Short mmCIF file of C-alpha atoms in Angstrom, two decimals:
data_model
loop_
_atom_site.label_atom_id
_atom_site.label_comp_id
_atom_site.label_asym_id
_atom_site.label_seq_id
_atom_site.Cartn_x
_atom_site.Cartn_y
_atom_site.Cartn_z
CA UNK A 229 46.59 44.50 6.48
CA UNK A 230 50.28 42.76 6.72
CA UNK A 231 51.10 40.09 4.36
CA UNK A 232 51.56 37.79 7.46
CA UNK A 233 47.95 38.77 8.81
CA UNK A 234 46.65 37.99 5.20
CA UNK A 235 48.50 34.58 5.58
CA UNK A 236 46.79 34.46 8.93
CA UNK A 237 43.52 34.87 7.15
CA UNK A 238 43.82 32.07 4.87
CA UNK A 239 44.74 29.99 7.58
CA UNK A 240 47.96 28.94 6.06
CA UNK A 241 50.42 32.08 8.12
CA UNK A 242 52.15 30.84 11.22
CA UNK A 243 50.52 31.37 14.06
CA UNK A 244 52.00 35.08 15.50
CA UNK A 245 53.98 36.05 18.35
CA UNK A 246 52.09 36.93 21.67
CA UNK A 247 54.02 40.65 21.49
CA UNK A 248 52.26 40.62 17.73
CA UNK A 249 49.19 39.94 18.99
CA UNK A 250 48.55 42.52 21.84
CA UNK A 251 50.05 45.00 19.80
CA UNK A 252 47.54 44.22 17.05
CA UNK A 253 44.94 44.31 19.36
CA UNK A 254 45.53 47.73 21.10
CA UNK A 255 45.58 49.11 18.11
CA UNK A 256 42.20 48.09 17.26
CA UNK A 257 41.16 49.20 20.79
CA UNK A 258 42.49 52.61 20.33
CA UNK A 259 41.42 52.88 16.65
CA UNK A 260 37.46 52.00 17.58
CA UNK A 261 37.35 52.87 21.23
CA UNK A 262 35.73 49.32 22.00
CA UNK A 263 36.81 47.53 25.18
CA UNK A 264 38.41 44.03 25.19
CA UNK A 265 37.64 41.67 28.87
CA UNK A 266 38.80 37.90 28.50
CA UNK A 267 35.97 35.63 30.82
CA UNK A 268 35.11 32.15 30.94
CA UNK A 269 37.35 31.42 28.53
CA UNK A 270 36.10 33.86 26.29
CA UNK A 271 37.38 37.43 25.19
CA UNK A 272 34.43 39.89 25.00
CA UNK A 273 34.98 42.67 22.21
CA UNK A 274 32.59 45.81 22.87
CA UNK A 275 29.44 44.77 24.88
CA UNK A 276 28.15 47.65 24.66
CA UNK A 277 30.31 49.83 22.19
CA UNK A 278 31.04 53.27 22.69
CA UNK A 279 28.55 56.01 22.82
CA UNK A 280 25.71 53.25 22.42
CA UNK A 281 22.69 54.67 24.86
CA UNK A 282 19.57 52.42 25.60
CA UNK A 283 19.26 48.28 26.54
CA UNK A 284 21.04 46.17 24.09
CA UNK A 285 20.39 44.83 20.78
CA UNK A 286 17.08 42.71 20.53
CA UNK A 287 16.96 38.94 20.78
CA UNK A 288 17.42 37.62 17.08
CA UNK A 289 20.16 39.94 16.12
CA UNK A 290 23.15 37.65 17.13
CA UNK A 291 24.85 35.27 14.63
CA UNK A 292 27.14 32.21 15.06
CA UNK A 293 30.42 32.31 13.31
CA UNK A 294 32.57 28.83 13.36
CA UNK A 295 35.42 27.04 11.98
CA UNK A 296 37.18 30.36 12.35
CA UNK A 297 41.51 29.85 12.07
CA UNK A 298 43.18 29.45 15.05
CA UNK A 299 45.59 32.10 14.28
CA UNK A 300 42.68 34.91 13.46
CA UNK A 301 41.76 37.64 16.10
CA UNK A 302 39.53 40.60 16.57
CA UNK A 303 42.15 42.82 14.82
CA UNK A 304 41.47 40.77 11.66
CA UNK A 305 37.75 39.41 11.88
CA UNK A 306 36.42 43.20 13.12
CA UNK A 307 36.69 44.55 9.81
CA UNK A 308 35.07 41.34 8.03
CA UNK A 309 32.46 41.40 10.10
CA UNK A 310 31.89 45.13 10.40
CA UNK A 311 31.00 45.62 6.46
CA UNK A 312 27.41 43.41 7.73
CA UNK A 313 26.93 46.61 10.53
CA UNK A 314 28.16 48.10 13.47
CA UNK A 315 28.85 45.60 15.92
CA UNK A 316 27.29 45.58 19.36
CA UNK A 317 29.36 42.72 20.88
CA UNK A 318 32.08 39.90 19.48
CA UNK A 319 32.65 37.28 21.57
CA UNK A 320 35.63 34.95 20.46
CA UNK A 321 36.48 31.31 21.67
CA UNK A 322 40.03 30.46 20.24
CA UNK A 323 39.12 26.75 20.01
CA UNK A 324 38.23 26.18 16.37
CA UNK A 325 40.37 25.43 13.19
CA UNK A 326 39.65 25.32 9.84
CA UNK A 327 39.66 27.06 6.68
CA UNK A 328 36.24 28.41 5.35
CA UNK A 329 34.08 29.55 8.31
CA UNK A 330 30.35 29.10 8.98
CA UNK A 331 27.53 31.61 9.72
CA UNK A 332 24.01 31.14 11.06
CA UNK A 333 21.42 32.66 12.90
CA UNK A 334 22.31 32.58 16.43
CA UNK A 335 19.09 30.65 18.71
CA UNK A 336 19.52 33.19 21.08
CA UNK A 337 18.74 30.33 23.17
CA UNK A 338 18.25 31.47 27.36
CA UNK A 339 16.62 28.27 28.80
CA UNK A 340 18.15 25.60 30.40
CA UNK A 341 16.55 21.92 30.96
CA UNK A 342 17.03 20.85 34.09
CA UNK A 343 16.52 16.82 34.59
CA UNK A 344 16.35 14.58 37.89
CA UNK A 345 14.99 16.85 40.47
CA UNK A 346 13.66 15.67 43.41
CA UNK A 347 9.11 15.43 42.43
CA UNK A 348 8.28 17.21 46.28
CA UNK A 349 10.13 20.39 45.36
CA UNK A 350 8.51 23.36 44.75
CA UNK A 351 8.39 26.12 42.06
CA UNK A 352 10.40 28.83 44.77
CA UNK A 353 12.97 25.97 45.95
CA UNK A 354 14.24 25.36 42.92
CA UNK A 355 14.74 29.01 41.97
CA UNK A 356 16.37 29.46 45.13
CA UNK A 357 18.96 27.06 44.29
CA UNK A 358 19.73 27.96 40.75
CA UNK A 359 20.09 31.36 41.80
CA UNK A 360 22.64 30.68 44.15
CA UNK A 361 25.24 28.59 42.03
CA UNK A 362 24.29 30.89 38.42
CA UNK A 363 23.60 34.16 37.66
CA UNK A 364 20.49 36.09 35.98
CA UNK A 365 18.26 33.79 36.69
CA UNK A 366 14.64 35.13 35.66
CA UNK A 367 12.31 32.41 36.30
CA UNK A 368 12.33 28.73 36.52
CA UNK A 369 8.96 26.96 34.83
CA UNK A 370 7.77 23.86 36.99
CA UNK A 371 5.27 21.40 35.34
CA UNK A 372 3.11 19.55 38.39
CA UNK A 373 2.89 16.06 37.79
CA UNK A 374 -0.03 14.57 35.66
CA UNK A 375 -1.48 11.99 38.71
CA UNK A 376 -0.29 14.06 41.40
CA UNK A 377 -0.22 18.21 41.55
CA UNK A 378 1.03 18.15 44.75
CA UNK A 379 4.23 16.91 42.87
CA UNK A 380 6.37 18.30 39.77
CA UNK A 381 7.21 16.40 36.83
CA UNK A 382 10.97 15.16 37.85
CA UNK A 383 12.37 18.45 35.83
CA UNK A 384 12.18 22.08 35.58
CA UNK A 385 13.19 24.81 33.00
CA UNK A 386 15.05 28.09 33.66
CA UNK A 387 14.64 31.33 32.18
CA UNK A 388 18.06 33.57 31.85
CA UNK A 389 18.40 37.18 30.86
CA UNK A 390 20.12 36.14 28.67
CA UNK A 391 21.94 33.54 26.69
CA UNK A 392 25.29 34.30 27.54
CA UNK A 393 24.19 34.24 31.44
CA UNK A 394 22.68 30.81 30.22
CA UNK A 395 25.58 29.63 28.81
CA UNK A 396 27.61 30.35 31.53
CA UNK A 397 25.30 28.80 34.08
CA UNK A 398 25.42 25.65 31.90
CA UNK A 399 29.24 25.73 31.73
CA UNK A 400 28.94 25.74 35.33
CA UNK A 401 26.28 22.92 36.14
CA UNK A 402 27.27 20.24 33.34
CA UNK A 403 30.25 18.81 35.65
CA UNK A 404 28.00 17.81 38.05
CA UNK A 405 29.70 19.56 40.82
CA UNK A 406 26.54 21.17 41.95
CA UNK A 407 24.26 18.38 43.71
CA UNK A 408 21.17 19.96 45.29
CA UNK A 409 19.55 18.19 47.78
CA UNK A 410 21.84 15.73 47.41
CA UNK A 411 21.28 14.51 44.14
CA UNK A 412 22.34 14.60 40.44
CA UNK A 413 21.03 16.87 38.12
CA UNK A 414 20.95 16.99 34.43
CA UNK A 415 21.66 19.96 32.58
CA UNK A 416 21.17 20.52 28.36
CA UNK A 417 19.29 23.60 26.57
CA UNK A 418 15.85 23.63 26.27
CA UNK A 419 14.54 22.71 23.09
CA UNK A 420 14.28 26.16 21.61
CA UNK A 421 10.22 27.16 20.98
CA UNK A 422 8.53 27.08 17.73
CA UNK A 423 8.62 30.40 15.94
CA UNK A 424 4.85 31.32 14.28
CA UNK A 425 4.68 34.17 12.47
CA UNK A 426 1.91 36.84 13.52
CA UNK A 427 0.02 36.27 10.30
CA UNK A 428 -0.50 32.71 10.86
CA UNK A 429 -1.27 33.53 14.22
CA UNK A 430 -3.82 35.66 13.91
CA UNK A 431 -5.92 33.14 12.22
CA UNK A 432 -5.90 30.53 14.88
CA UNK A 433 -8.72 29.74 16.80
CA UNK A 434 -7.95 26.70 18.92
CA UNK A 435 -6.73 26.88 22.62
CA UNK A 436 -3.74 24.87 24.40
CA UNK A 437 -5.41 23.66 27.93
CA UNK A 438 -2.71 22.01 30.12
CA UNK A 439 -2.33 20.99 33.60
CA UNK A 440 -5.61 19.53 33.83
CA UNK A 441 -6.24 16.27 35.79
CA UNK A 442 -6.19 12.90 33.95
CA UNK A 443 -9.67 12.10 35.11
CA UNK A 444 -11.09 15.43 33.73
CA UNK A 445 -13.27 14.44 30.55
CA UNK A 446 -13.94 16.24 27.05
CA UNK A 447 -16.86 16.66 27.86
CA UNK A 448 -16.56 18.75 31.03
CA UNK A 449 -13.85 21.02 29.60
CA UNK A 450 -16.40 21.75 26.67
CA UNK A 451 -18.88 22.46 29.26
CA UNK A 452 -16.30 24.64 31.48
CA UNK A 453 -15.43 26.83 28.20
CA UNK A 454 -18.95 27.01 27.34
CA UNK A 455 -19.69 28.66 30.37
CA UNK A 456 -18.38 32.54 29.33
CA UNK A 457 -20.44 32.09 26.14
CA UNK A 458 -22.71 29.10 25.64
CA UNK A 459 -22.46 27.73 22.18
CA UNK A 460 -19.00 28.51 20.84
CA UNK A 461 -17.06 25.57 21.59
CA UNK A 462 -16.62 23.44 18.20
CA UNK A 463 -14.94 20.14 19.84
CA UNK A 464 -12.29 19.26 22.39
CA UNK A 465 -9.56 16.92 22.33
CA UNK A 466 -8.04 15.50 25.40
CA UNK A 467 -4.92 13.76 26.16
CA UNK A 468 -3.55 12.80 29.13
CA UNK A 469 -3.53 16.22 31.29
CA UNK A 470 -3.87 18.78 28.64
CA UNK A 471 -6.08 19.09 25.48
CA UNK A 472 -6.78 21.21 22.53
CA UNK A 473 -10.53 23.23 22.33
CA UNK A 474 -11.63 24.27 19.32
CA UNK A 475 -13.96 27.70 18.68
CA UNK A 476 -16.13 27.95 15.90
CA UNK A 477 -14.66 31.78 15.83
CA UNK A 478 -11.38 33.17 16.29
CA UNK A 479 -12.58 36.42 18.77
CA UNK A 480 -14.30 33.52 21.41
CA UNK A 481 -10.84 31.63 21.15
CA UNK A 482 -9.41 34.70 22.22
CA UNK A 483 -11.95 36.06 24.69
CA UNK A 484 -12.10 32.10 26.27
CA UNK A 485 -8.29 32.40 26.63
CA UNK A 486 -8.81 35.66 28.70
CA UNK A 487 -11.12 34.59 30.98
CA UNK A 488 -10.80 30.36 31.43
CA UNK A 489 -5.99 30.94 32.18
CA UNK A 490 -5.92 30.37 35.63
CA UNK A 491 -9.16 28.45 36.66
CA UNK A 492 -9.46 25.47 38.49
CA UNK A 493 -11.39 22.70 36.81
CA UNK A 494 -12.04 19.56 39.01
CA UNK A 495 -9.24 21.05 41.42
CA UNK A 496 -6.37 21.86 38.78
CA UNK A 497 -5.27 25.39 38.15
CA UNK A 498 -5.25 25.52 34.31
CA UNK A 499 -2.90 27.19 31.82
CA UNK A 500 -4.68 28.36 28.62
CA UNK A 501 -2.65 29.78 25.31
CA UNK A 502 -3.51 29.83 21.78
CA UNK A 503 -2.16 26.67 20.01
CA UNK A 504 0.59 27.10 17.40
CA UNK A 505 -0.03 25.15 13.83
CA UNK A 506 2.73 22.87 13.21
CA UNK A 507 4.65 22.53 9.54
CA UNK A 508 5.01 18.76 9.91
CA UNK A 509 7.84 18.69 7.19
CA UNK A 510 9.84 21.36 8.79
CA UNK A 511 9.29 20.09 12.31
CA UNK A 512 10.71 16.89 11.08
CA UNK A 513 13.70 18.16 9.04
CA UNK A 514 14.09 20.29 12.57
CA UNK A 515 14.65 17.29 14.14
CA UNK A 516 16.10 15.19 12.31
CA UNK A 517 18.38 17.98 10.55
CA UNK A 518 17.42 15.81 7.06
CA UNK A 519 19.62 13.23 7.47
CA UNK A 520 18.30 9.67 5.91
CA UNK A 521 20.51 6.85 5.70
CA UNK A 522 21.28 5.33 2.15
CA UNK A 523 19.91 2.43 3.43
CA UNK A 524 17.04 3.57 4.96
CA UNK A 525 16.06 4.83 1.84
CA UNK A 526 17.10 1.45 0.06
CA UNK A 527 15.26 -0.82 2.38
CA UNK A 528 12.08 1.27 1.64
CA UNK A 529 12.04 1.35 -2.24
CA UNK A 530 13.58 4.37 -2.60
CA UNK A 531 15.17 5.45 -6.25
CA UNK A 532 18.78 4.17 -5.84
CA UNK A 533 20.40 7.87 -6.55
CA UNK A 534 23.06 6.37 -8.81
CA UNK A 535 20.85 4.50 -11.45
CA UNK A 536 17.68 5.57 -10.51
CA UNK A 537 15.91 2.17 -10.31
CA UNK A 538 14.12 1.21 -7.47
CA UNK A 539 15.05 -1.39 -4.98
CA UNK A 540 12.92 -4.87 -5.07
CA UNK A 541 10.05 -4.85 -3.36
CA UNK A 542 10.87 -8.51 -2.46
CA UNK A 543 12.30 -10.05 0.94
CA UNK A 544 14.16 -6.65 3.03
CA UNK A 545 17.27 -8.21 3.71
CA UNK A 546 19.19 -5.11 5.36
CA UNK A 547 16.33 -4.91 7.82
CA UNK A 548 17.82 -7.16 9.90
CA UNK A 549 20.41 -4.46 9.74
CA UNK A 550 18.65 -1.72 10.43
CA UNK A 551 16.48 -3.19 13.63
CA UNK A 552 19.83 -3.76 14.88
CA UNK A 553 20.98 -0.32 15.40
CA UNK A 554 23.45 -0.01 12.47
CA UNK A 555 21.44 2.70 10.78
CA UNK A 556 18.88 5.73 11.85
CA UNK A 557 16.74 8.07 10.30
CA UNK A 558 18.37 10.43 12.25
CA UNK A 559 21.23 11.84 14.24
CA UNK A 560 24.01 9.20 14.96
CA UNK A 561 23.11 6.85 17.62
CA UNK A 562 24.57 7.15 21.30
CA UNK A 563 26.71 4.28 22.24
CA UNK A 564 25.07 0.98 22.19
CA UNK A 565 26.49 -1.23 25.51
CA UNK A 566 25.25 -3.12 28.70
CA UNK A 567 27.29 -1.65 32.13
CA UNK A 568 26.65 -3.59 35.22
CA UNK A 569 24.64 -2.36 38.34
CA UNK A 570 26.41 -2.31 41.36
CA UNK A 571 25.52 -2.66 44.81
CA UNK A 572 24.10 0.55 46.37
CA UNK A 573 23.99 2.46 42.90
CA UNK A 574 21.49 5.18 42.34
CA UNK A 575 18.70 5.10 40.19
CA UNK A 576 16.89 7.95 39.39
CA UNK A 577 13.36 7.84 37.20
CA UNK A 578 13.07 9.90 34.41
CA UNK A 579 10.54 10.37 31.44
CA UNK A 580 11.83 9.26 27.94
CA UNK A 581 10.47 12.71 26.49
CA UNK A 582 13.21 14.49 28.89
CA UNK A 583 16.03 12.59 26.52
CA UNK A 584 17.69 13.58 23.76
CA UNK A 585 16.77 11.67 20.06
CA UNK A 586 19.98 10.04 20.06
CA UNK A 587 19.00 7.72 23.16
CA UNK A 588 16.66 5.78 20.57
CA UNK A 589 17.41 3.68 18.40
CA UNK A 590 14.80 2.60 16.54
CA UNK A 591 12.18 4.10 14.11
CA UNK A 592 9.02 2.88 16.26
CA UNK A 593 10.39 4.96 19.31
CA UNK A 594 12.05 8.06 16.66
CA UNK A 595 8.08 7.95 16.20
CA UNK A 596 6.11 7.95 19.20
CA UNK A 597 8.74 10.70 20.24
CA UNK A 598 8.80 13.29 17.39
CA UNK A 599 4.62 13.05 17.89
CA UNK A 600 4.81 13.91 21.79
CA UNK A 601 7.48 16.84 20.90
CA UNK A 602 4.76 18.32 18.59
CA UNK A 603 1.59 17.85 20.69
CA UNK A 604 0.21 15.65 18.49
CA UNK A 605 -1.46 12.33 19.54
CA UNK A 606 0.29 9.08 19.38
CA UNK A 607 0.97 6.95 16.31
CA UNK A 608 -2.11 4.23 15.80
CA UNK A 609 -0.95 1.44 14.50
CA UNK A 610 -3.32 -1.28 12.13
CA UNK A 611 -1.85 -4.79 11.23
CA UNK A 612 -2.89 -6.53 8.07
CA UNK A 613 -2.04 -9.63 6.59
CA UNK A 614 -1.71 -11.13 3.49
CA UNK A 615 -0.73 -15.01 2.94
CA UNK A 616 2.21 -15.48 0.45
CA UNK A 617 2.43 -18.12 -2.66
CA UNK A 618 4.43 -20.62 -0.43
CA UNK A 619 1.67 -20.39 2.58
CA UNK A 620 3.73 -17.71 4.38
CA UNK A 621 1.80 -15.32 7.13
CA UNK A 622 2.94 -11.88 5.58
CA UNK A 623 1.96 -8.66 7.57
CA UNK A 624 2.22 -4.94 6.83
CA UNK A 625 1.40 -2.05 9.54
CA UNK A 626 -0.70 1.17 8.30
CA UNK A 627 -0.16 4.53 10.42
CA UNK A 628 -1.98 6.94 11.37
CA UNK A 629 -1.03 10.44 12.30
CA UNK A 630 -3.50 13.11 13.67
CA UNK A 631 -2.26 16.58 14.37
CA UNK A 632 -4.59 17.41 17.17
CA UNK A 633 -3.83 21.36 17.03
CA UNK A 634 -5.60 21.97 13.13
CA UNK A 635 -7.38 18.58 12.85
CA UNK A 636 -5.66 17.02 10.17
CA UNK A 637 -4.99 13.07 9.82
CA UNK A 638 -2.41 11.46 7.51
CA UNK A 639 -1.81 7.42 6.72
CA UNK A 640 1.01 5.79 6.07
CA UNK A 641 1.81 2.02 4.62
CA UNK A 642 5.11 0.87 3.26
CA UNK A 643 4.92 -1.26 0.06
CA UNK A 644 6.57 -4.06 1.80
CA UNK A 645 5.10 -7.19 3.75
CA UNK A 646 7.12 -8.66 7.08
CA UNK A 647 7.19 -12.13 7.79
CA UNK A 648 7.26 -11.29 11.69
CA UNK A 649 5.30 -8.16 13.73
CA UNK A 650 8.13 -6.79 15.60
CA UNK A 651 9.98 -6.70 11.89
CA UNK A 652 6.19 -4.74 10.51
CA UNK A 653 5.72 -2.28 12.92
CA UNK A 654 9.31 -1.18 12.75
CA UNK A 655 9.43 -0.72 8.91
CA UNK A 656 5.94 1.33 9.40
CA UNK A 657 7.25 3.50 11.38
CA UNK A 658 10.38 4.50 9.57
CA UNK A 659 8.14 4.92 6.38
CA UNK A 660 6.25 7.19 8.11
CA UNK A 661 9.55 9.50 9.21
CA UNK A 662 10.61 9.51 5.78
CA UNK A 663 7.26 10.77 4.48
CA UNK A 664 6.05 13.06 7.40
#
């Protein structure tokens, strides 16, 4: 390698000529025989390489590279990367800077959420339409609507070949050129699903009903799933329009699942799976990518990490603080500001559990939606009271968790009394993130 490409590689070499660089890179082409396409914005190394015969490399075997210098190209990051294996496919973006670069496991990610569509449309109108403004559309997933099957849920999700196609159709959508009948759509990736190994797997014996009516009781599912096999239902729990049944045996939770996906019960066409367990500390460092604010931590008697003493237990003065927005549990905060409505502006419903974390801003709400993302039922809170030494009306919040899937139940109670509700329930809930 030239001194100037080393240079390069350090990210301290001047940036080269544009005669360098396509002479660099046809003599990489001609050296491995790989083909070199610039589209979208990107330029596609390989894809597939020479002599490669069957379909493509398996979902999971794509990484991530970032913070890559500006002034680095194939020629240069081929043979760095090509000591992990032989490469299937490089695709660079020559929009990052930096000195040390990053690697992770690619998501592999091929869904798209899409947001705001019109509740009367049905599950072949709105692959009709994404197919013809993107490209490799597979399937689009349609959720009816919990009071009303007649109706979907206000959103959809659609399944790519793959997540290049999905990341071009996203690219596409996200200027909100593209209005389909007439109105606005929102366009992010799909939360990516929770990964269970087979082992765990293998051990579960609880079902994930959904689709089911709201007026459909516990009872009648049990009976419905008792039907195939009397006797081997343990307990079902309901919420809203889908619950969780539970099998005294593993084989009937399978053999239930065979027979009971795709029956109607009280008029709804159900949807039957085996539930996946949920780690609750890695769901919630998944979310919240572990990021605690100093003075979350402070506020709730957390060792100070300098002189490892804990914080008074007395009055919380920074919670004014924190139930004003200045400080999350979580990822930074979305832009905090009043716009006027004009005359004749749109308004389009939409459920909070379509939005992303950052649109909430404080702990009670961080809570009630980190419990819907993992099926689990919705905080309880209990108020109790205490009267201080002056005659004060102090009150504390306990929290209760239950994790519908395996059962389980977990409380939670901060060390610390309020003086008002609002200023209780709030401090419960973000001692219950931190300790989740």
């Amino acid at each position: 390698m030239h001194e100037e490409n080393k240079a390069a590689a350090n990210g301290w070499g001047k940036i080269r000529s544009g005669a360098q660089n396509g002479a660099a890179l046809l003599a990489l082409m001609e050296k491995t025989g790989y083909s070199m396409v610039q589209q979208n914005g990107q330029r596609k190394f390989g894809g597939p390489p020479p002599g490669w015969e069957g379909p493509p490399p398996p979902r999971g075997c794509e990484v991530f590279v970032g913070k890559i210098p500006r002034d680095m190209y194939e020629d240069e990051l081929v043979p760095v990367f090509e000591r992990a294996g032989k490469i299937y496919e490089l695709r660079l973006m020559m929009e990052f800077s930096g000195k040390f670069i990053g690697v992770c496991v690619s998501l592999d990610n091929c869904r798209l959420f899409i947001g705001a569509i019109p509740k009367d449309k049905k599950k072949e109108e709105i692959l009709n339409e994404m197919k013809k403004v993107t490209e490799g559309v597979v399937d689009v997933i349609v959720y009816p609507n919990a009071t009303d099957k007649t109706k979907n849920r206000g959103f959809a999700f659609v399944e790519y070949e793959s997540h290049r196609a999905a990341a071009m159709a996203r690219r596409r959508l996200i200027p909100g050129t593209f209005q389909p009948w007439g109105h606005t759509i929102q366009v992010d990736w799909a939360d990516p699903e929770k990964v269970v190994d087979e082992e765990t797997m293998q051990r579960v014996k609880v079902l994930y009903v959904r689709n089911l009516m709201i007026s459909t009781t516990e009872d009648k599912i049990k009976a419905e799933f008792n039907k195939f096999k009397p006797g081997v239902v343990e307990r079902v729990k309901k919420l809203r329009d889908y619950a969780f049944v539970h099998f005294f045996h593993r084989e009937d939770a399978v053999a239930a699942m065979s027979v009971m996906n795709g029956k109607c019960i009280d008029g709804a066409s159900i949807e039957v799976t085996l539930a996946k367990p949920v780690n609750k500390e890695s769901s919630w460092k998944q979310h919240f990518n572990g990021q605690i604010s100093p003075s979350s931590e402070n506020l709730l008697g957390f060792p100070n990490k300098e002189d490892g003493t804990q914080k008074s237990l007395g009055k919380p003065a920074s919670l004014s603080v924190r139930l004003n927005g200045q400080h999350s549990p979580g990822p930074p905060e979305v832009e905090r500001s009043t716009y006027p409505i004009f005359p004749g502006i749109k308004l389009t419903p939409i459920s909070m559990y379509s939005l992303k974390l950052s649109h909430f801003s404080s702990a009670v709400m961080h809570l009630d939606y980190f419990c819907h993302k993992n099926s689990w039922a919705p905080p309880e809170y209990c108020l109790y009271s205490t009267t201080s030494q002056d005659g004060k009306i102090l009150l504390v919040y306990k929290v209760l968790i239950s994790s519908i899937a395996d059962d389980s139940q977990s409380y939670f109670m901060p060390e610390k009394l309020c003086t008002t509700v609002e200023d209780a329930k709030e401090l419960a809930a973000q001692f219950t993130l931190l300790h989740l």
